[in-house]
């Protein structure tokens, strides 16, 4: 029987150095795109895929992220008193059902694979999604929901993939591919951040995964890879052949908000598509470009 997908792990322990000084006293996942912090986009996408349990893998100095999902009692009372109904509605989206969000600490920045391993007790024996909140995926059905559909059909691992320019393979986990129907591609190998000359394809993993708990065994070995870090990609490579493994060319657009340009592009794309802001943003953009 294929277990239903109900859990998500969100690694949020990164230092956010690319956004200093903005991230000096604030987690980068709290940076807003229009009026929602990055972490909220990831949680909304997971909720839309039927995820009910969330685990944030945090680090020192990132407790704001946990406070964000708490009830803001004084603020809510003040808004209610003043009859600010629309502000109250905006706050509602940032709440999660009681007890559905937990946090674990990644005490040392040893890599993405190590961050996921820190959530092992939360994961238990269940399938789980991973969402890297640096990536916003918009313009289609929830990307995790699309991955969840594939997981339901195959019972195995599935990652969201994008074609990237050949000279950028060294920024991503790259697929070695088998059967490919144009949407779903069988994965026969995975390499973390290969140089363009060594890349087995130009299909790159973006920050969305659905994995079975089988990944915990290779992760527990904590072998280090590229950059001296415990790489999730290396652990995933070890379960190929043991668990069905596919890449999905998802519907939608990914914005890499871990990068300044990607972050700015997301601000523009997300604001021009908003009914309340789109027309005004288009018109003032003309002034500058
Ligand atoms: C991580 C993963 C990489 C993946 C990327 C997606 O890299 O290690 O395989 O392609 O996320 O954003 P990072 O961006 O943390 O260097």
PDB file of C-alpha atoms and ligand atoms in Angstrom:
ATOM      1  CA  UNK A   1       0.000   0.000   0.000  1.00  0.00           C
ATOM      2  CA  UNK A   2       1.255   3.485  -0.868  1.00  0.00           C
ATOM      3  CA  UNK A   3       1.266   5.618   2.271  1.00  0.00           C
ATOM      4  CA  UNK A   4      -0.399   9.027   1.888  1.00  0.00           C
ATOM      5  CA  UNK A   5       1.841  12.104   1.805  1.00  0.00           C
ATOM      6  CA  UNK A   6       1.133  14.230   4.887  1.00  0.00           C
ATOM      7  CA  UNK A   7       4.508  15.559   6.034  1.00  0.00           C
ATOM      8  CA  UNK A   8       6.872  18.268   4.838  1.00  0.00           C
ATOM      9  CA  UNK A   9      10.361  19.256   5.939  1.00  0.00           C
ATOM     10  CA  UNK A  10      11.495  22.825   5.314  1.00  0.00           C
ATOM     11  CA  UNK A  11      15.219  23.418   5.782  1.00  0.00           C
ATOM     12  CA  UNK A  12      15.628  27.015   6.984  1.00  0.00           C
ATOM     13  CA  UNK A  13      18.987  26.964   8.739  1.00  0.00           C
ATOM     14  CA  UNK A  14      20.954  28.885   6.054  1.00  0.00           C
ATOM     15  CA  UNK A  15      22.751  32.100   6.942  1.00  0.00           C
ATOM     16  CA  UNK A  16      21.344  34.176   4.086  1.00  0.00           C
ATOM     17  CA  UNK A  17      24.718  35.781   3.412  1.00  0.00           C
ATOM     18  CA  UNK A  18      23.712  36.853  -0.093  1.00  0.00           C
ATOM     19  CA  UNK A  19      21.173  39.246   1.398  1.00  0.00           C
ATOM     20  CA  UNK A  20      23.308  40.923   4.055  1.00  0.00           C
ATOM     21  CA  UNK A  21      22.773  43.351   5.654  1.00  0.00           C
ATOM     22  CA  UNK A  22      18.998  42.697   5.304  1.00  0.00           C
ATOM     23  CA  UNK A  23      19.421  39.289   6.926  1.00  0.00           C
ATOM     24  CA  UNK A  24      21.687  40.432   9.756  1.00  0.00           C
ATOM     25  CA  UNK A  25      18.875  40.327  12.324  1.00  0.00           C
ATOM     26  CA  UNK A  26      16.134  38.554  10.344  1.00  0.00           C
ATOM     27  CA  UNK A  27      15.960  35.093   8.745  1.00  0.00           C
ATOM     28  CA  UNK A  28      16.155  35.282   4.938  1.00  0.00           C
ATOM     29  CA  UNK A  29      12.978  33.166   4.785  1.00  0.00           C
ATOM     30  CA  UNK A  30      11.143  36.129   6.331  1.00  0.00           C
ATOM     31  CA  UNK A  31      12.026  38.401   3.383  1.00  0.00           C
ATOM     32  CA  UNK A  32       8.728  39.354   1.766  1.00  0.00           C
ATOM     33  CA  UNK A  33       7.818  38.907  -1.868  1.00  0.00           C
ATOM     34  CA  UNK A  34       5.130  41.592  -2.232  1.00  0.00           C
ATOM     35  CA  UNK A  35       3.454  41.089   1.171  1.00  0.00           C
ATOM     36  CA  UNK A  36       4.149  37.478   2.122  1.00  0.00           C
ATOM     37  CA  UNK A  37       7.410  36.110   3.523  1.00  0.00           C
ATOM     38  CA  UNK A  38       9.179  33.409   1.503  1.00  0.00           C
ATOM     39  CA  UNK A  39       8.374  30.784   4.138  1.00  0.00           C
ATOM     40  CA  UNK A  40       4.651  31.444   3.716  1.00  0.00           C
ATOM     41  CA  UNK A  41       4.779  30.671  -0.022  1.00  0.00           C
ATOM     42  CA  UNK A  42       6.326  27.290   0.784  1.00  0.00           C
ATOM     43  CA  UNK A  43       3.810  26.468   3.529  1.00  0.00           C
ATOM     44  CA  UNK A  44       0.876  27.512   1.299  1.00  0.00           C
ATOM     45  CA  UNK A  45       2.164  25.314  -1.516  1.00  0.00           C
ATOM     46  CA  UNK A  46       2.522  22.364   0.874  1.00  0.00           C
ATOM     47  CA  UNK A  47      -0.956  22.906   2.344  1.00  0.00           C
ATOM     48  CA  UNK A  48      -2.386  22.915  -1.187  1.00  0.00           C
ATOM     49  CA  UNK A  49      -0.875  19.440  -1.625  1.00  0.00           C
ATOM     50  CA  UNK A  50      -2.671  18.097   1.453  1.00  0.00           C
ATOM     51  CA  UNK A  51       0.353  18.348   3.768  1.00  0.00           C
ATOM     52  CA  UNK A  52      -0.763  18.518   7.407  1.00  0.00           C
ATOM     53  CA  UNK A  53       2.479  18.286   9.384  1.00  0.00           C
ATOM     54  CA  UNK A  54       5.415  20.643   9.003  1.00  0.00           C
ATOM     55  CA  UNK A  55       8.951  20.483  10.339  1.00  0.00           C
ATOM     56  CA  UNK A  56      11.225  23.520  10.129  1.00  0.00           C
ATOM     57  CA  UNK A  57      14.917  22.694  10.386  1.00  0.00           C
ATOM     58  CA  UNK A  58      16.187  25.905  11.951  1.00  0.00           C
ATOM     59  CA  UNK A  59      19.381  27.304  13.428  1.00  0.00           C
ATOM     60  CA  UNK A  60      20.388  29.823  16.061  1.00  0.00           C
ATOM     61  CA  UNK A  61      18.978  33.273  15.412  1.00  0.00           C
ATOM     62  CA  UNK A  62      16.021  32.022  13.375  1.00  0.00           C
ATOM     63  CA  UNK A  63      13.334  31.768  16.046  1.00  0.00           C
ATOM     64  CA  UNK A  64      11.279  34.504  14.340  1.00  0.00           C
ATOM     65  CA  UNK A  65      10.230  31.820  11.877  1.00  0.00           C
ATOM     66  CA  UNK A  66       8.528  29.851  14.633  1.00  0.00           C
ATOM     67  CA  UNK A  67       6.953  32.979  16.145  1.00  0.00           C
ATOM     68  CA  UNK A  68       5.585  33.811  12.706  1.00  0.00           C
ATOM     69  CA  UNK A  69       3.330  30.745  12.772  1.00  0.00           C
ATOM     70  CA  UNK A  70       2.121  31.427  16.312  1.00  0.00           C
ATOM     71  CA  UNK A  71      -1.003  33.387  17.221  1.00  0.00           C
ATOM     72  CA  UNK A  72      -0.233  37.148  17.400  1.00  0.00           C
ATOM     73  CA  UNK A  73      -2.577  37.707  20.324  1.00  0.00           C
ATOM     74  CA  UNK A  74      -2.118  41.459  20.981  1.00  0.00           C
ATOM     75  CA  UNK A  75      -2.097  42.301  17.287  1.00  0.00           C
ATOM     76  CA  UNK A  76      -5.263  40.318  16.625  1.00  0.00           C
ATOM     77  CA  UNK A  77      -7.048  41.868  19.614  1.00  0.00           C
ATOM     78  CA  UNK A  78      -6.138  45.375  18.430  1.00  0.00           C
ATOM     79  CA  UNK A  79      -7.244  44.682  14.862  1.00  0.00           C
ATOM     80  CA  UNK A  80     -10.536  43.208  16.095  1.00  0.00           C
ATOM     81  CA  UNK A  81     -11.155  46.205  18.352  1.00  0.00           C
ATOM     82  CA  UNK A  82     -10.556  48.555  15.412  1.00  0.00           C
ATOM     83  CA  UNK A  83     -12.686  46.521  13.027  1.00  0.00           C
ATOM     84  CA  UNK A  84      -9.772  45.901  10.618  1.00  0.00           C
ATOM     85  CA  UNK A  85     -11.358  42.869   9.009  1.00  0.00           C
ATOM     86  CA  UNK A  86      -9.109  42.672   5.914  1.00  0.00           C
ATOM     87  CA  UNK A  87      -5.935  42.828   8.019  1.00  0.00           C
ATOM     88  CA  UNK A  88      -7.307  40.022  10.192  1.00  0.00           C
ATOM     89  CA  UNK A  89      -8.003  37.930   7.106  1.00  0.00           C
ATOM     90  CA  UNK A  90      -4.411  38.510   5.905  1.00  0.00           C
ATOM     91  CA  UNK A  91      -3.128  37.232   9.264  1.00  0.00           C
ATOM     92  CA  UNK A  92      -5.230  34.100   9.074  1.00  0.00           C
ATOM     93  CA  UNK A  93      -3.192  32.656   6.208  1.00  0.00           C
ATOM     94  CA  UNK A  94      -0.101  32.659   8.445  1.00  0.00           C
ATOM     95  CA  UNK A  95      -1.610  30.334  11.020  1.00  0.00           C
ATOM     96  CA  UNK A  96      -1.321  26.569  11.032  1.00  0.00           C
ATOM     97  CA  UNK A  97      -3.514  24.196  13.047  1.00  0.00           C
ATOM     98  CA  UNK A  98      -2.376  23.740  16.661  1.00  0.00           C
ATOM     99  CA  UNK A  99       0.408  21.207  16.984  1.00  0.00           C
ATOM    100  CA  UNK A 100       0.977  20.830  13.246  1.00  0.00           C
ATOM    101  CA  UNK A 101       4.301  22.670  13.094  1.00  0.00           C
ATOM    102  CA  UNK A 102       7.440  21.567  14.874  1.00  0.00           C
ATOM    103  CA  UNK A 103      11.013  22.765  14.704  1.00  0.00           C
ATOM    104  CA  UNK A 104      14.318  20.989  15.107  1.00  0.00           C
ATOM    105  CA  UNK A 105      17.723  22.613  15.296  1.00  0.00           C
ATOM    106  CA  UNK A 106      20.538  21.883  12.928  1.00  0.00           C
ATOM    107  CA  UNK A 107      23.323  22.787  15.378  1.00  0.00           C
ATOM    108  CA  UNK A 108      26.041  22.948  12.726  1.00  0.00           C
ATOM    109  CA  UNK A 109      25.772  23.894   9.017  1.00  0.00           C
ATOM    110  CA  UNK A 110      26.916  20.532   7.643  1.00  0.00           C
ATOM    111  CA  UNK A 111      24.816  20.530   4.462  1.00  0.00           C
ATOM    112  CA  UNK A 112      21.319  19.928   3.124  1.00  0.00           C
ATOM    113  CA  UNK A 113      21.593  16.164   3.666  1.00  0.00           C
ATOM    114  CA  UNK A 114      22.467  16.743   7.300  1.00  0.00           C
ATOM    115  CA  UNK A 115      19.541  19.183   7.685  1.00  0.00           C
ATOM    116  CA  UNK A 116      17.100  16.536   6.443  1.00  0.00           C
ATOM    117  CA  UNK A 117      18.670  13.910   8.690  1.00  0.00           C
ATOM    118  CA  UNK A 118      18.056  16.274  11.652  1.00  0.00           C
ATOM    119  CA  UNK A 119      14.315  15.788  10.929  1.00  0.00           C
ATOM    120  CA  UNK A 120      14.557  11.963  11.062  1.00  0.00           C
ATOM    121  CA  UNK A 121      12.378  11.561  14.164  1.00  0.00           C
ATOM    122  CA  UNK A 122       9.686  13.734  12.583  1.00  0.00           C
ATOM    123  CA  UNK A 123       9.863  11.732   9.341  1.00  0.00           C
ATOM    124  CA  UNK A 124       9.741   8.334  11.049  1.00  0.00           C
ATOM    125  CA  UNK A 125       8.726   5.778   8.457  1.00  0.00           C
ATOM    126  CA  UNK A 126       6.572   8.111   6.372  1.00  0.00           C
ATOM    127  CA  UNK A 127       6.953   9.673   2.921  1.00  0.00           C
ATOM    128  CA  UNK A 128       7.642  13.390   3.077  1.00  0.00           C
ATOM    129  CA  UNK A 129       8.021  16.463   0.914  1.00  0.00           C
ATOM    130  CA  UNK A 130      10.993  18.800   1.077  1.00  0.00           C
ATOM    131  CA  UNK A 131      10.505  22.449   0.164  1.00  0.00           C
ATOM    132  CA  UNK A 132      13.493  24.773  -0.006  1.00  0.00           C
ATOM    133  CA  UNK A 133      11.838  28.139   0.665  1.00  0.00           C
ATOM    134  CA  UNK A 134      14.407  30.021  -1.448  1.00  0.00           C
ATOM    135  CA  UNK A 135      12.471  28.738  -4.447  1.00  0.00           C
ATOM    136  CA  UNK A 136       9.006  30.125  -5.130  1.00  0.00           C
ATOM    137  CA  UNK A 137       7.081  28.144  -7.722  1.00  0.00           C
ATOM    138  CA  UNK A 138       4.071  29.941  -9.142  1.00  0.00           C
ATOM    139  CA  UNK A 139       1.739  29.923 -12.082  1.00  0.00           C
ATOM    140  CA  UNK A 140       0.510  26.344 -11.933  1.00  0.00           C
ATOM    141  CA  UNK A 141      -1.016  23.915  -9.483  1.00  0.00           C
ATOM    142  CA  UNK A 142       0.985  23.577  -6.272  1.00  0.00           C
ATOM    143  CA  UNK A 143       4.285  22.049  -7.407  1.00  0.00           C
ATOM    144  CA  UNK A 144       4.301  19.692  -4.404  1.00  0.00           C
ATOM    145  CA  UNK A 145       0.765  18.592  -5.341  1.00  0.00           C
ATOM    146  CA  UNK A 146       2.071  17.727  -8.819  1.00  0.00           C
ATOM    147  CA  UNK A 147       4.902  15.704  -7.239  1.00  0.00           C
ATOM    148  CA  UNK A 148       2.428  14.059  -4.839  1.00  0.00           C
ATOM    149  CA  UNK A 149       0.423  12.788  -7.839  1.00  0.00           C
ATOM    150  CA  UNK A 150       3.527  11.110  -9.256  1.00  0.00           C
ATOM    151  CA  UNK A 151       4.366   9.654  -5.842  1.00  0.00           C
ATOM    152  CA  UNK A 152       0.838   8.211  -5.631  1.00  0.00           C
ATOM    153  CA  UNK A 153       1.326   6.524  -9.017  1.00  0.00           C
ATOM    154  CA  UNK A 154       4.869   5.242  -8.511  1.00  0.00           C
ATOM    155  CA  UNK A 155       5.194   4.902  -4.725  1.00  0.00           C
ATOM    156  CA  UNK A 156       8.747   6.190  -5.074  1.00  0.00           C
ATOM    157  CA  UNK A 157      10.859   9.318  -5.040  1.00  0.00           C
ATOM    158  CA  UNK A 158      10.176  12.274  -7.298  1.00  0.00           C
ATOM    159  CA  UNK A 159      11.903  15.633  -7.682  1.00  0.00           C
ATOM    160  CA  UNK A 160      10.859  18.730  -9.622  1.00  0.00           C
ATOM    161  CA  UNK A 161      13.254  19.515 -12.473  1.00  0.00           C
ATOM    162  CA  UNK A 162      14.045  22.408 -14.786  1.00  0.00           C
ATOM    163  CA  UNK A 163      16.238  22.564 -17.851  1.00  0.00           C
ATOM    164  CA  UNK A 164      19.136  24.887 -17.073  1.00  0.00           C
ATOM    165  CA  UNK A 165      21.746  26.473 -19.363  1.00  0.00           C
ATOM    166  CA  UNK A 166      24.711  24.112 -19.844  1.00  0.00           C
ATOM    167  CA  UNK A 167      27.094  26.499 -18.065  1.00  0.00           C
ATOM    168  CA  UNK A 168      25.033  26.455 -14.858  1.00  0.00           C
ATOM    169  CA  UNK A 169      25.046  22.773 -13.993  1.00  0.00           C
ATOM    170  CA  UNK A 170      27.517  23.461 -11.174  1.00  0.00           C
ATOM    171  CA  UNK A 171      24.774  25.159  -9.145  1.00  0.00           C
ATOM    172  CA  UNK A 172      22.393  22.198  -8.976  1.00  0.00           C
ATOM    173  CA  UNK A 173      21.839  18.495  -8.493  1.00  0.00           C
ATOM    174  CA  UNK A 174      21.840  17.135 -12.065  1.00  0.00           C
ATOM    175  CA  UNK A 175      19.992  14.091 -13.422  1.00  0.00           C
ATOM    176  CA  UNK A 176      21.277  11.209 -15.451  1.00  0.00           C
ATOM    177  CA  UNK A 177      18.179  10.212 -17.324  1.00  0.00           C
ATOM    178  CA  UNK A 178      16.532   7.027 -18.519  1.00  0.00           C
ATOM    179  CA  UNK A 179      13.073   6.761 -20.093  1.00  0.00           C
ATOM    180  CA  UNK A 180      11.583  10.179 -20.731  1.00  0.00           C
ATOM    181  CA  UNK A 181       7.989  10.873 -21.809  1.00  0.00           C
ATOM    182  CA  UNK A 182       8.551  14.631 -22.039  1.00  0.00           C
ATOM    183  CA  UNK A 183       6.997  15.261 -18.649  1.00  0.00           C
ATOM    184  CA  UNK A 184       8.144  12.464 -16.375  1.00  0.00           C
ATOM    185  CA  UNK A 185      11.718  11.269 -16.663  1.00  0.00           C
ATOM    186  CA  UNK A 186      13.230   8.209 -15.072  1.00  0.00           C
ATOM    187  CA  UNK A 187      16.337   8.981 -13.022  1.00  0.00           C
ATOM    188  CA  UNK A 188      19.252   6.581 -13.424  1.00  0.00           C
ATOM    189  CA  UNK A 189      21.890   8.699 -11.705  1.00  0.00           C
ATOM    190  CA  UNK A 190      22.358  11.975  -9.822  1.00  0.00           C
ATOM    191  CA  UNK A 191      25.385  14.234  -9.484  1.00  0.00           C
ATOM    192  CA  UNK A 192      25.632  17.253  -7.185  1.00  0.00           C
ATOM    193  CA  UNK A 193      26.919  20.425  -8.840  1.00  0.00           C
ATOM    194  CA  UNK A 194      28.920  18.870 -11.704  1.00  0.00           C
ATOM    195  CA  UNK A 195      31.119  21.055 -13.908  1.00  0.00           C
ATOM    196  CA  UNK A 196      29.448  21.557 -17.308  1.00  0.00           C
ATOM    197  CA  UNK A 197      31.901  19.107 -18.918  1.00  0.00           C
ATOM    198  CA  UNK A 198      30.967  16.371 -16.423  1.00  0.00           C
ATOM    199  CA  UNK A 199      27.197  16.984 -16.330  1.00  0.00           C
ATOM    200  CA  UNK A 200      25.162  13.954 -17.461  1.00  0.00           C
ATOM    201  CA  UNK A 201      22.324  16.258 -18.674  1.00  0.00           C
ATOM    202  CA  UNK A 202      21.032  19.796 -18.212  1.00  0.00           C
ATOM    203  CA  UNK A 203      18.053  18.676 -16.101  1.00  0.00           C
ATOM    204  CA  UNK A 204      18.434  20.228 -12.659  1.00  0.00           C
ATOM    205  CA  UNK A 205      16.666  19.573  -9.377  1.00  0.00           C
ATOM    206  CA  UNK A 206      14.865  22.614  -8.014  1.00  0.00           C
ATOM    207  CA  UNK A 207      13.922  22.931  -4.361  1.00  0.00           C
ATOM    208  CA  UNK A 208      10.975  20.498  -4.346  1.00  0.00           C
ATOM    209  CA  UNK A 209      11.176  16.799  -3.513  1.00  0.00           C
ATOM    210  CA  UNK A 210       8.899  13.960  -2.414  1.00  0.00           C
ATOM    211  CA  UNK A 211      10.908  11.137  -0.876  1.00  0.00           C
ATOM    212  CA  UNK A 212      10.249   7.935   0.991  1.00  0.00           C
ATOM    213  CA  UNK A 213      11.847   7.294   4.376  1.00  0.00           C
ATOM    214  CA  UNK A 214      14.373   4.965   2.665  1.00  0.00           C
ATOM    215  CA  UNK A 215      16.556   8.056   2.238  1.00  0.00           C
ATOM    216  CA  UNK A 216      17.265   8.129   5.986  1.00  0.00           C
ATOM    217  CA  UNK A 217      19.599   5.143   5.832  1.00  0.00           C
ATOM    218  CA  UNK A 218      22.172   6.667   3.447  1.00  0.00           C
ATOM    219  CA  UNK A 219      21.739  10.035   5.183  1.00  0.00           C
ATOM    220  CA  UNK A 220      22.547   8.470   8.558  1.00  0.00           C
ATOM    221  CA  UNK A 221      25.996   7.581   7.229  1.00  0.00           C
ATOM    222  CA  UNK A 222      26.675  11.332   6.902  1.00  0.00           C
ATOM    223  CA  UNK A 223      29.220  10.927   4.117  1.00  0.00           C
ATOM    224  CA  UNK A 224      30.498  14.250   2.867  1.00  0.00           C
ATOM    225  CA  UNK A 225      30.473  15.251  -0.791  1.00  0.00           C
ATOM    226  CA  UNK A 226      30.933  18.431  -2.818  1.00  0.00           C
ATOM    227  CA  UNK A 227      31.993  21.375  -0.656  1.00  0.00           C
ATOM    228  CA  UNK A 228      32.712  19.047   2.289  1.00  0.00           C
ATOM    229  CA  UNK A 229      28.957  18.943   3.012  1.00  0.00           C
ATOM    230  CA  UNK A 230      26.545  16.049   3.551  1.00  0.00           C
ATOM    231  CA  UNK A 231      24.692  16.234   0.243  1.00  0.00           C
ATOM    232  CA  UNK A 232      21.049  15.160  -0.105  1.00  0.00           C
ATOM    233  CA  UNK A 233      21.767  14.460  -3.782  1.00  0.00           C
ATOM    234  CA  UNK A 234      24.417  11.860  -2.884  1.00  0.00           C
ATOM    235  CA  UNK A 235      22.019  10.078  -0.505  1.00  0.00           C
ATOM    236  CA  UNK A 236      19.310  10.111  -3.196  1.00  0.00           C
ATOM    237  CA  UNK A 237      21.780   8.633  -5.689  1.00  0.00           C
ATOM    238  CA  UNK A 238      22.255   5.691  -3.325  1.00  0.00           C
ATOM    239  CA  UNK A 239      18.573   4.691  -3.345  1.00  0.00           C
ATOM    240  CA  UNK A 240      18.251   4.689  -7.153  1.00  0.00           C
ATOM    241  CA  UNK A 241      17.391   1.145  -8.182  1.00  0.00           C
ATOM    242  CA  UNK A 242      15.952   0.373  -4.731  1.00  0.00           C
ATOM    243  CA  UNK A 243      13.060   2.845  -4.923  1.00  0.00           C
ATOM    244  CA  UNK A 244      11.360   4.110  -8.150  1.00  0.00           C
ATOM    245  CA  UNK A 245      12.895   7.527  -8.881  1.00  0.00           C
ATOM    246  CA  UNK A 246      11.647  10.173 -11.287  1.00  0.00           C
ATOM    247  CA  UNK A 247      12.066  13.799 -12.228  1.00  0.00           C
ATOM    248  CA  UNK A 248       8.966  15.821 -13.089  1.00  0.00           C
ATOM    249  CA  UNK A 249       8.962  18.746 -15.496  1.00  0.00           C
ATOM    250  CA  UNK A 250       6.356  20.515 -13.406  1.00  0.00           C
ATOM    251  CA  UNK A 251       3.909  23.138 -14.647  1.00  0.00           C
ATOM    252  CA  UNK A 252       4.734  26.597 -13.372  1.00  0.00           C
ATOM    253  CA  UNK A 253       7.637  28.998 -13.058  1.00  0.00           C
ATOM    254  CA  UNK A 254      10.373  28.856 -10.470  1.00  0.00           C
ATOM    255  CA  UNK A 255      11.946  31.968  -9.010  1.00  0.00           C
ATOM    256  CA  UNK A 256      15.263  31.507  -7.256  1.00  0.00           C
ATOM    257  CA  UNK A 257      14.794  33.942  -4.396  1.00  0.00           C
ATOM    258  CA  UNK A 258      18.115  32.907  -2.867  1.00  0.00           C
ATOM    259  CA  UNK A 259      19.672  35.124  -5.520  1.00  0.00           C
ATOM    260  CA  UNK A 260      19.193  38.907  -5.744  1.00  0.00           C
ATOM    261  CA  UNK A 261      18.120  38.926  -9.382  1.00  0.00           C
ATOM    262  CA  UNK A 262      15.737  36.001  -8.925  1.00  0.00           C
ATOM    263  CA  UNK A 263      14.291  37.701  -5.860  1.00  0.00           C
ATOM    264  CA  UNK A 264      13.711  40.943  -7.777  1.00  0.00           C
ATOM    265  CA  UNK A 265      12.169  39.051 -10.686  1.00  0.00           C
ATOM    266  CA  UNK A 266       9.800  37.329  -8.264  1.00  0.00           C
ATOM    267  CA  UNK A 267       8.736  40.704  -6.814  1.00  0.00           C
ATOM    268  CA  UNK A 268       7.852  41.944 -10.286  1.00  0.00           C
ATOM    269  CA  UNK A 269       6.200  38.754 -11.530  1.00  0.00           C
ATOM    270  CA  UNK A 270       4.146  38.253  -8.377  1.00  0.00           C
ATOM    271  CA  UNK A 271       3.039  41.885  -8.197  1.00  0.00           C
ATOM    272  CA  UNK A 272       2.052  42.305 -11.857  1.00  0.00           C
ATOM    273  CA  UNK A 273      -0.141  39.213 -11.587  1.00  0.00           C
ATOM    274  CA  UNK A 274      -2.009  40.558  -8.548  1.00  0.00           C
ATOM    275  CA  UNK A 275      -5.462  42.000  -9.300  1.00  0.00           C
ATOM    276  CA  UNK A 276      -5.042  44.684  -6.627  1.00  0.00           C
ATOM    277  CA  UNK A 277      -1.575  45.832  -7.755  1.00  0.00           C
ATOM    278  CA  UNK A 278      -0.934  44.658 -11.326  1.00  0.00           C
ATOM    279  CA  UNK A 279      -2.117  47.686 -13.303  1.00  0.00           C
ATOM    280  CA  UNK A 280      -0.355  50.206 -11.062  1.00  0.00           C
ATOM    281  CA  UNK A 281       2.906  48.232 -11.039  1.00  0.00           C
ATOM    282  CA  UNK A 282       2.893  47.916 -14.846  1.00  0.00           C
ATOM    283  CA  UNK A 283       2.362  51.610 -15.210  1.00  0.00           C
ATOM    284  CA  UNK A 284       5.143  52.703 -12.838  1.00  0.00           C
ATOM    285  CA  UNK A 285       7.568  50.137 -14.283  1.00  0.00           C
ATOM    286  CA  UNK A 286       7.348  52.018 -17.608  1.00  0.00           C
ATOM    287  CA  UNK A 287       8.770  55.042 -15.803  1.00  0.00           C
ATOM    288  CA  UNK A 288      11.998  53.189 -14.975  1.00  0.00           C
ATOM    289  CA  UNK A 289      12.699  50.912 -17.922  1.00  0.00           C
TER     290      UNK A 289
HETATM  291  C1  LIG B   1      20.492  22.518  -3.210  1.00  0.00           C
HETATM  292  C2  LIG B   1      20.721  21.073  -3.662  1.00  0.00           C
HETATM  293  C3  LIG B   1      20.789  20.981  -5.170  1.00  0.00           C
HETATM  294  C4  LIG B   1      19.530  21.576  -5.780  1.00  0.00           C
HETATM  295  C5  LIG B   1      19.331  23.017  -5.269  1.00  0.00           C
HETATM  296  C6  LIG B   1      17.989  23.578  -5.732  1.00  0.00           C
HETATM  297  O1  LIG B   1      21.644  23.277  -3.533  1.00  0.00           O
HETATM  298  O2  LIG B   1      21.937  20.593  -3.059  1.00  0.00           O
HETATM  299  O3  LIG B   1      20.923  19.645  -5.563  1.00  0.00           O
HETATM  300  O4  LIG B   1      19.627  21.552  -7.178  1.00  0.00           O
HETATM  301  O5  LIG B   1      19.347  23.062  -3.837  1.00  0.00           O
HETATM  302  O6  LIG B   1      17.854  24.910  -5.370  1.00  0.00           O
HETATM  303  P1  LIG B   1      21.916  24.736  -2.875  1.00  0.00           P
HETATM  304  O7  LIG B   1      21.053  25.698  -3.622  1.00  0.00           O
HETATM  305  O8  LIG B   1      21.553  24.626  -1.431  1.00  0.00           O
HETATM  306  O9  LIG B   1      23.368  24.988  -3.091  1.00  0.00           O
END
